[in-house]
């Protein structure tokens, strides 16, 4: 982990043969994160995902945010939490070790109201469980939506596409989007659509579909409405790589999960060890409040 952006730079876990390997995309050097980073491994905020036209209302007052994604506000704006230097301290107990990171977002930053104090804890235990806990307080009524934006590739940390990975998401609906990826306000059933991941399904199976939602997202870039009660920790998704035998289970207290299939990776970025990150060489499973 680096204090810049609260970025998780690597997660090393064994494959079925017991051989350890990295499973997330990123860089070897801080300079590369500073130069160009499509949110590799960071904490995104103040409000992760998109806010339509960078506008929202609280108690009759309209707030105007930075526009940084077409006509919309994305992941906290031009200088979001992914670009902050977080204060850190190590934490250690009998069951786990970890790091606590904290930062402050002053009133008016990127257009948001209030002084926001944020703490994120990453802990790791002997069962190979990474726990991410967020806490935020503010001196004004505001909106806040934090997520962890690691790009996963369980096979080889981004050397090859993730299309053969099997994904299960415990959701019967998604929040469909318009052409700028803002939710329309409706729910769409996943049954009989490319978004049906209720059983483990190869990501590449339907990613080339002519479904309008796939075309809007240039692949998968959608919020899944998770089953179960928000606020209670429950399993939300399982990602498996048949080649390596590695499997990732995502549990969350959040109501939604954004599945992003690395549609804007285009081979321009060279990551760890000189790895070229091509189209869909990594995927994100971002637990979250719904976009907008």
CSV table of C-alpha atoms in Angstrom, one decimal:
chain,number,residue,atom,x,y,z
A,1,UNK,CA,0.0,0.0,0.0
A,2,UNK,CA,1.2,3.6,-0.7
A,3,UNK,CA,-0.1,6.7,1.1
A,4,UNK,CA,-0.6,8.3,-2.3
A,5,UNK,CA,-4.3,7.7,-3.1
A,6,UNK,CA,-4.5,5.0,-0.4
A,7,UNK,CA,-3.5,2.8,-3.3
A,8,UNK,CA,-3.2,-1.0,-2.9
A,9,UNK,CA,-0.2,-1.6,-5.1
A,10,UNK,CA,-0.1,-5.4,-4.9
A,11,UNK,CA,-1.9,-8.4,-3.4
A,12,UNK,CA,0.1,-11.6,-3.5
A,13,UNK,CA,-1.7,-14.9,-3.0
A,14,UNK,CA,-1.0,-18.5,-4.0
A,15,UNK,CA,-2.3,-20.4,-7.0
A,16,UNK,CA,-3.5,-24.0,-6.9
A,17,UNK,CA,0.2,-25.2,-6.9
A,18,UNK,CA,1.0,-23.0,-3.9
A,19,UNK,CA,3.0,-20.6,-6.0
A,20,UNK,CA,2.5,-17.0,-4.9
A,21,UNK,CA,1.6,-14.3,-7.4
A,22,UNK,CA,0.3,-10.8,-7.7
A,23,UNK,CA,-3.4,-10.4,-8.7
A,24,UNK,CA,-3.8,-6.6,-9.1
A,25,UNK,CA,-2.7,-4.1,-11.8
A,26,UNK,CA,-0.5,-1.1,-10.9
A,27,UNK,CA,2.9,0.3,-11.2
A,28,UNK,CA,6.4,-0.2,-9.7
A,29,UNK,CA,7.1,3.5,-9.3
A,30,UNK,CA,5.3,6.3,-7.7
A,31,UNK,CA,6.1,8.5,-10.7
A,32,UNK,CA,4.0,6.4,-12.9
A,33,UNK,CA,1.0,6.7,-10.6
A,34,UNK,CA,1.5,10.5,-10.7
A,35,UNK,CA,1.8,10.6,-14.5
A,36,UNK,CA,-1.3,8.5,-15.5
A,37,UNK,CA,-3.4,6.4,-13.4
A,38,UNK,CA,-6.9,5.1,-14.3
A,39,UNK,CA,-7.7,4.7,-10.6
A,40,UNK,CA,-5.5,1.6,-10.2
A,41,UNK,CA,-6.0,0.4,-6.6
A,42,UNK,CA,-7.1,3.7,-5.1
A,43,UNK,CA,-9.9,4.8,-2.8
A,44,UNK,CA,-12.2,6.8,-5.0
A,45,UNK,CA,-14.2,9.7,-3.5
A,46,UNK,CA,-15.7,11.9,-2.2
A,47,UNK,CA,-18.3,10.4,-4.3
A,48,UNK,CA,-17.2,7.3,-6.3
A,49,UNK,CA,-18.7,6.7,-9.7
A,50,UNK,CA,-20.7,9.4,-11.6
A,51,UNK,CA,-22.8,12.4,-10.7
A,52,UNK,CA,-24.9,13.6,-13.6
A,53,UNK,CA,-23.8,17.0,-14.9
A,54,UNK,CA,-21.8,17.5,-11.7
A,55,UNK,CA,-24.9,18.7,-9.9
A,56,UNK,CA,-26.8,17.7,-6.8
A,57,UNK,CA,-29.2,19.3,-4.3
A,58,UNK,CA,-29.3,19.3,-0.5
A,59,UNK,CA,-32.2,21.0,1.3
A,60,UNK,CA,-33.0,23.1,-1.7
A,61,UNK,CA,-29.4,24.3,-2.4
A,62,UNK,CA,-27.7,23.2,-5.6
A,63,UNK,CA,-24.0,22.3,-5.5
A,64,UNK,CA,-21.8,22.3,-8.6
A,65,UNK,CA,-19.0,19.8,-8.9
A,66,UNK,CA,-16.0,19.5,-11.1
A,67,UNK,CA,-16.8,18.0,-14.6
A,68,UNK,CA,-14.1,15.5,-15.5
A,69,UNK,CA,-15.9,12.7,-17.4
A,70,UNK,CA,-17.7,13.9,-20.5
A,71,UNK,CA,-20.6,16.0,-19.1
A,72,UNK,CA,-20.4,14.4,-15.7
A,73,UNK,CA,-18.4,14.3,-12.4
A,74,UNK,CA,-16.5,11.0,-11.8
A,75,UNK,CA,-14.8,9.6,-8.7
A,76,UNK,CA,-14.5,12.8,-6.8
A,77,UNK,CA,-13.3,15.1,-9.6
A,78,UNK,CA,-10.0,16.3,-10.9
A,79,UNK,CA,-8.2,16.0,-7.5
A,80,UNK,CA,-10.2,13.3,-5.7
A,81,UNK,CA,-9.1,11.0,-2.9
A,82,UNK,CA,-7.0,9.0,-5.5
A,83,UNK,CA,-4.6,12.0,-5.5
A,84,UNK,CA,-4.4,12.8,-1.8
A,85,UNK,CA,-1.4,12.0,0.4
A,86,UNK,CA,-3.1,10.0,3.3
A,87,UNK,CA,-1.7,10.0,6.8
A,88,UNK,CA,-0.9,6.4,7.8
A,89,UNK,CA,-0.3,4.3,10.9
A,90,UNK,CA,0.2,0.5,11.2
A,91,UNK,CA,-2.2,-1.6,13.2
A,92,UNK,CA,-1.6,-5.0,14.6
A,93,UNK,CA,-3.7,-7.4,16.6
A,94,UNK,CA,-3.7,-11.1,17.3
A,95,UNK,CA,-6.0,-11.9,14.3
A,96,UNK,CA,-4.6,-9.4,11.7
A,97,UNK,CA,-2.1,-6.8,10.7
A,98,UNK,CA,-2.8,-3.8,8.6
A,99,UNK,CA,-2.7,-0.1,7.9
A,100,UNK,CA,-5.0,2.8,8.8
A,101,UNK,CA,-5.1,5.8,6.4
A,102,UNK,CA,-6.8,9.1,7.0
A,103,UNK,CA,-7.3,12.3,5.0
A,104,UNK,CA,-9.2,15.6,5.1
A,105,UNK,CA,-11.2,17.1,2.4
A,106,UNK,CA,-11.9,20.8,3.1
A,107,UNK,CA,-15.2,22.6,2.6
A,108,UNK,CA,-15.7,23.4,-1.0
A,109,UNK,CA,-13.1,21.0,-2.4
A,110,UNK,CA,-14.2,20.0,-5.9
A,111,UNK,CA,-17.5,21.7,-5.1
A,112,UNK,CA,-18.6,19.5,-2.1
A,113,UNK,CA,-19.9,21.1,1.1
A,114,UNK,CA,-18.4,20.6,4.5
A,115,UNK,CA,-15.0,19.6,6.0
A,116,UNK,CA,-14.9,15.8,5.5
A,117,UNK,CA,-12.7,13.6,7.7
A,118,UNK,CA,-12.1,10.1,6.2
A,119,UNK,CA,-10.4,7.0,7.6
A,120,UNK,CA,-9.8,3.8,5.7
A,121,UNK,CA,-8.5,0.6,7.3
A,122,UNK,CA,-6.9,-2.2,5.3
A,123,UNK,CA,-6.4,-5.4,7.3
A,124,UNK,CA,-5.1,-8.8,6.3
A,125,UNK,CA,-5.4,-12.1,8.2
A,126,UNK,CA,-4.1,-15.6,8.0
A,127,UNK,CA,-7.1,-16.8,6.0
A,128,UNK,CA,-6.1,-14.5,3.1
A,129,UNK,CA,-8.9,-12.1,3.8
A,130,UNK,CA,-8.4,-8.4,3.0
A,131,UNK,CA,-10.9,-6.3,4.9
A,132,UNK,CA,-11.6,-2.7,3.9
A,133,UNK,CA,-13.4,-0.5,6.3
A,134,UNK,CA,-14.4,3.1,5.7
A,135,UNK,CA,-15.5,5.8,8.1
A,136,UNK,CA,-16.3,9.5,7.4
A,137,UNK,CA,-17.7,12.5,9.3
A,138,UNK,CA,-18.5,15.9,8.1
A,139,UNK,CA,-19.5,19.3,9.7
A,140,UNK,CA,-22.2,19.9,7.0
A,141,UNK,CA,-24.8,17.7,5.4
A,142,UNK,CA,-23.1,16.2,2.3
A,143,UNK,CA,-22.9,13.2,0.1
A,144,UNK,CA,-20.2,10.6,0.4
A,145,UNK,CA,-19.6,7.3,-1.4
A,146,UNK,CA,-16.2,5.5,-1.0
A,147,UNK,CA,-15.0,2.5,-2.9
A,148,UNK,CA,-11.9,0.5,-3.5
A,149,UNK,CA,-10.8,0.6,-7.1
A,150,UNK,CA,-8.4,-2.3,-7.5
A,151,UNK,CA,-8.1,-3.9,-11.0
A,152,UNK,CA,-8.0,-7.7,-10.6
A,153,UNK,CA,-6.5,-10.3,-12.8
A,154,UNK,CA,-6.3,-13.6,-10.8
A,155,UNK,CA,-4.1,-15.3,-13.5
A,156,UNK,CA,-1.2,-13.0,-14.0
A,157,UNK,CA,-1.8,-9.5,-12.7
A,158,UNK,CA,-2.6,-8.1,-16.1
A,159,UNK,CA,-0.5,-9.8,-18.7
A,160,UNK,CA,-3.5,-11.4,-20.4
A,161,UNK,CA,-7.2,-10.6,-20.7
A,162,UNK,CA,-9.7,-11.5,-18.0
A,163,UNK,CA,-12.3,-12.9,-20.5
A,164,UNK,CA,-11.9,-16.5,-19.3
A,165,UNK,CA,-12.4,-15.6,-15.6
A,166,UNK,CA,-15.7,-16.9,-14.2
A,167,UNK,CA,-17.9,-14.3,-12.4
A,168,UNK,CA,-20.9,-14.7,-10.2
A,169,UNK,CA,-22.8,-11.7,-8.9
A,170,UNK,CA,-25.7,-12.1,-6.5
A,171,UNK,CA,-28.0,-9.6,-8.2
A,172,UNK,CA,-31.2,-10.0,-10.1
A,173,UNK,CA,-31.2,-6.4,-11.5
A,174,UNK,CA,-28.9,-3.7,-12.6
A,175,UNK,CA,-29.5,0.1,-12.8
A,176,UNK,CA,-29.4,0.6,-16.6
A,177,UNK,CA,-27.6,3.7,-17.9
A,178,UNK,CA,-27.9,6.3,-20.7
A,179,UNK,CA,-25.2,6.9,-23.2
A,180,UNK,CA,-23.1,8.9,-20.7
A,181,UNK,CA,-23.4,6.0,-18.1
A,182,UNK,CA,-25.8,7.8,-15.8
A,183,UNK,CA,-28.5,5.6,-14.3
A,184,UNK,CA,-32.0,6.1,-15.9
A,185,UNK,CA,-33.7,5.6,-12.5
A,186,UNK,CA,-35.1,2.2,-13.6
A,187,UNK,CA,-34.2,-1.4,-12.6
A,188,UNK,CA,-33.5,-3.9,-15.4
A,189,UNK,CA,-33.8,-7.6,-14.9
A,190,UNK,CA,-30.6,-9.5,-15.7
A,191,UNK,CA,-32.5,-12.7,-16.8
A,192,UNK,CA,-32.1,-13.4,-20.5
A,193,UNK,CA,-29.5,-10.6,-20.9
A,194,UNK,CA,-25.7,-10.4,-21.0
A,195,UNK,CA,-25.8,-9.2,-17.4
A,196,UNK,CA,-27.0,-12.5,-15.9
A,197,UNK,CA,-24.1,-13.5,-13.6
A,198,UNK,CA,-26.3,-15.3,-11.1
A,199,UNK,CA,-24.4,-18.4,-11.9
A,200,UNK,CA,-20.6,-18.5,-12.6
A,201,UNK,CA,-20.2,-17.2,-16.2
A,202,UNK,CA,-17.2,-16.5,-18.4
A,203,UNK,CA,-16.8,-12.7,-18.7
A,204,UNK,CA,-16.1,-13.0,-22.4
A,205,UNK,CA,-19.2,-15.0,-23.2
A,206,UNK,CA,-21.5,-12.0,-23.9
A,207,UNK,CA,-19.2,-9.0,-23.7
A,208,UNK,CA,-19.4,-8.6,-27.5
A,209,UNK,CA,-23.2,-8.5,-27.4
A,210,UNK,CA,-25.1,-5.8,-29.3
A,211,UNK,CA,-27.3,-5.2,-26.2
A,212,UNK,CA,-27.7,-1.4,-25.9
A,213,UNK,CA,-26.3,-1.5,-22.3
A,214,UNK,CA,-23.2,-3.3,-23.5
A,215,UNK,CA,-22.8,-0.7,-26.3
A,216,UNK,CA,-23.2,2.2,-23.9
A,217,UNK,CA,-20.5,0.8,-21.5
A,218,UNK,CA,-18.2,-0.5,-24.3
A,219,UNK,CA,-18.5,-3.7,-22.3
A,220,UNK,CA,-19.5,-4.0,-18.6
A,221,UNK,CA,-19.5,-0.8,-16.6
A,222,UNK,CA,-22.7,-1.1,-14.7
A,223,UNK,CA,-24.1,-1.1,-11.1
A,224,UNK,CA,-25.6,-4.4,-10.0
A,225,UNK,CA,-28.3,-4.2,-7.3
A,226,UNK,CA,-27.2,-6.6,-4.7
A,227,UNK,CA,-29.5,-9.0,-3.0
A,228,UNK,CA,-29.8,-8.9,0.8
A,229,UNK,CA,-30.0,-6.0,3.2
A,230,UNK,CA,-27.7,-3.0,2.8
A,231,UNK,CA,-25.8,-2.4,6.0
A,232,UNK,CA,-25.3,-6.1,6.6
A,233,UNK,CA,-22.2,-7.9,5.5
A,234,UNK,CA,-23.1,-10.6,2.9
A,235,UNK,CA,-21.4,-12.3,-0.1
A,236,UNK,CA,-21.9,-10.3,-3.3
A,237,UNK,CA,-19.6,-11.8,-6.0
A,238,UNK,CA,-17.2,-14.6,-6.7
A,239,UNK,CA,-14.5,-14.3,-9.3
A,240,UNK,CA,-12.5,-17.4,-10.3
A,241,UNK,CA,-9.7,-18.0,-12.7
A,242,UNK,CA,-9.8,-21.7,-13.9
A,243,UNK,CA,-6.2,-21.5,-15.2
A,244,UNK,CA,-4.5,-20.6,-11.9
A,245,UNK,CA,-7.2,-21.9,-9.5
A,246,UNK,CA,-7.3,-18.6,-7.7
A,247,UNK,CA,-10.7,-17.4,-6.5
A,248,UNK,CA,-11.9,-14.1,-5.0
A,249,UNK,CA,-15.0,-13.7,-2.9
A,250,UNK,CA,-16.3,-10.2,-2.4
A,251,UNK,CA,-18.6,-9.5,0.6
A,252,UNK,CA,-20.0,-6.1,1.4
A,253,UNK,CA,-22.4,-4.0,3.4
A,254,UNK,CA,-23.1,-1.8,0.4
A,255,UNK,CA,-26.3,-1.9,-1.7
A,256,UNK,CA,-24.5,-2.0,-5.1
A,257,UNK,CA,-21.5,-3.3,-7.0
A,258,UNK,CA,-20.0,-1.8,-10.1
A,259,UNK,CA,-18.6,-4.4,-12.4
A,260,UNK,CA,-16.1,-2.7,-14.8
A,261,UNK,CA,-14.4,-4.9,-17.4
A,262,UNK,CA,-11.4,-2.7,-18.1
A,263,UNK,CA,-12.9,-1.3,-21.3
A,264,UNK,CA,-10.6,1.7,-21.5
A,265,UNK,CA,-7.3,-0.1,-21.1
A,266,UNK,CA,-5.8,0.2,-24.5
A,267,UNK,CA,-2.2,-1.0,-24.4
A,268,UNK,CA,-0.7,2.5,-23.8
A,269,UNK,CA,0.1,1.9,-20.1
A,270,UNK,CA,3.0,-0.2,-19.0
A,271,UNK,CA,2.6,-1.5,-15.5
A,272,UNK,CA,4.6,-3.6,-13.1
A,273,UNK,CA,7.6,-5.3,-14.6
A,274,UNK,CA,6.9,-3.6,-17.9
A,275,UNK,CA,3.6,-5.4,-18.4
A,276,UNK,CA,1.5,-3.9,-21.2
A,277,UNK,CA,-2.1,-3.5,-20.0
A,278,UNK,CA,-4.2,-4.2,-23.0
A,279,UNK,CA,-8.0,-4.1,-23.5
A,280,UNK,CA,-9.8,-5.9,-20.6
A,281,UNK,CA,-6.6,-7.1,-18.9
A,282,UNK,CA,-8.1,-6.3,-15.6
A,283,UNK,CA,-11.5,-5.9,-14.0
A,284,UNK,CA,-13.0,-3.9,-11.0
A,285,UNK,CA,-15.6,-5.0,-8.5
A,286,UNK,CA,-16.4,-1.7,-6.8
A,287,UNK,CA,-18.8,-2.0,-3.8
A,288,UNK,CA,-20.7,1.2,-3.6
A,289,UNK,CA,-23.8,3.3,-3.2
A,290,UNK,CA,-25.6,3.6,-6.6
A,291,UNK,CA,-24.2,6.2,-9.1
A,292,UNK,CA,-25.7,9.6,-9.2
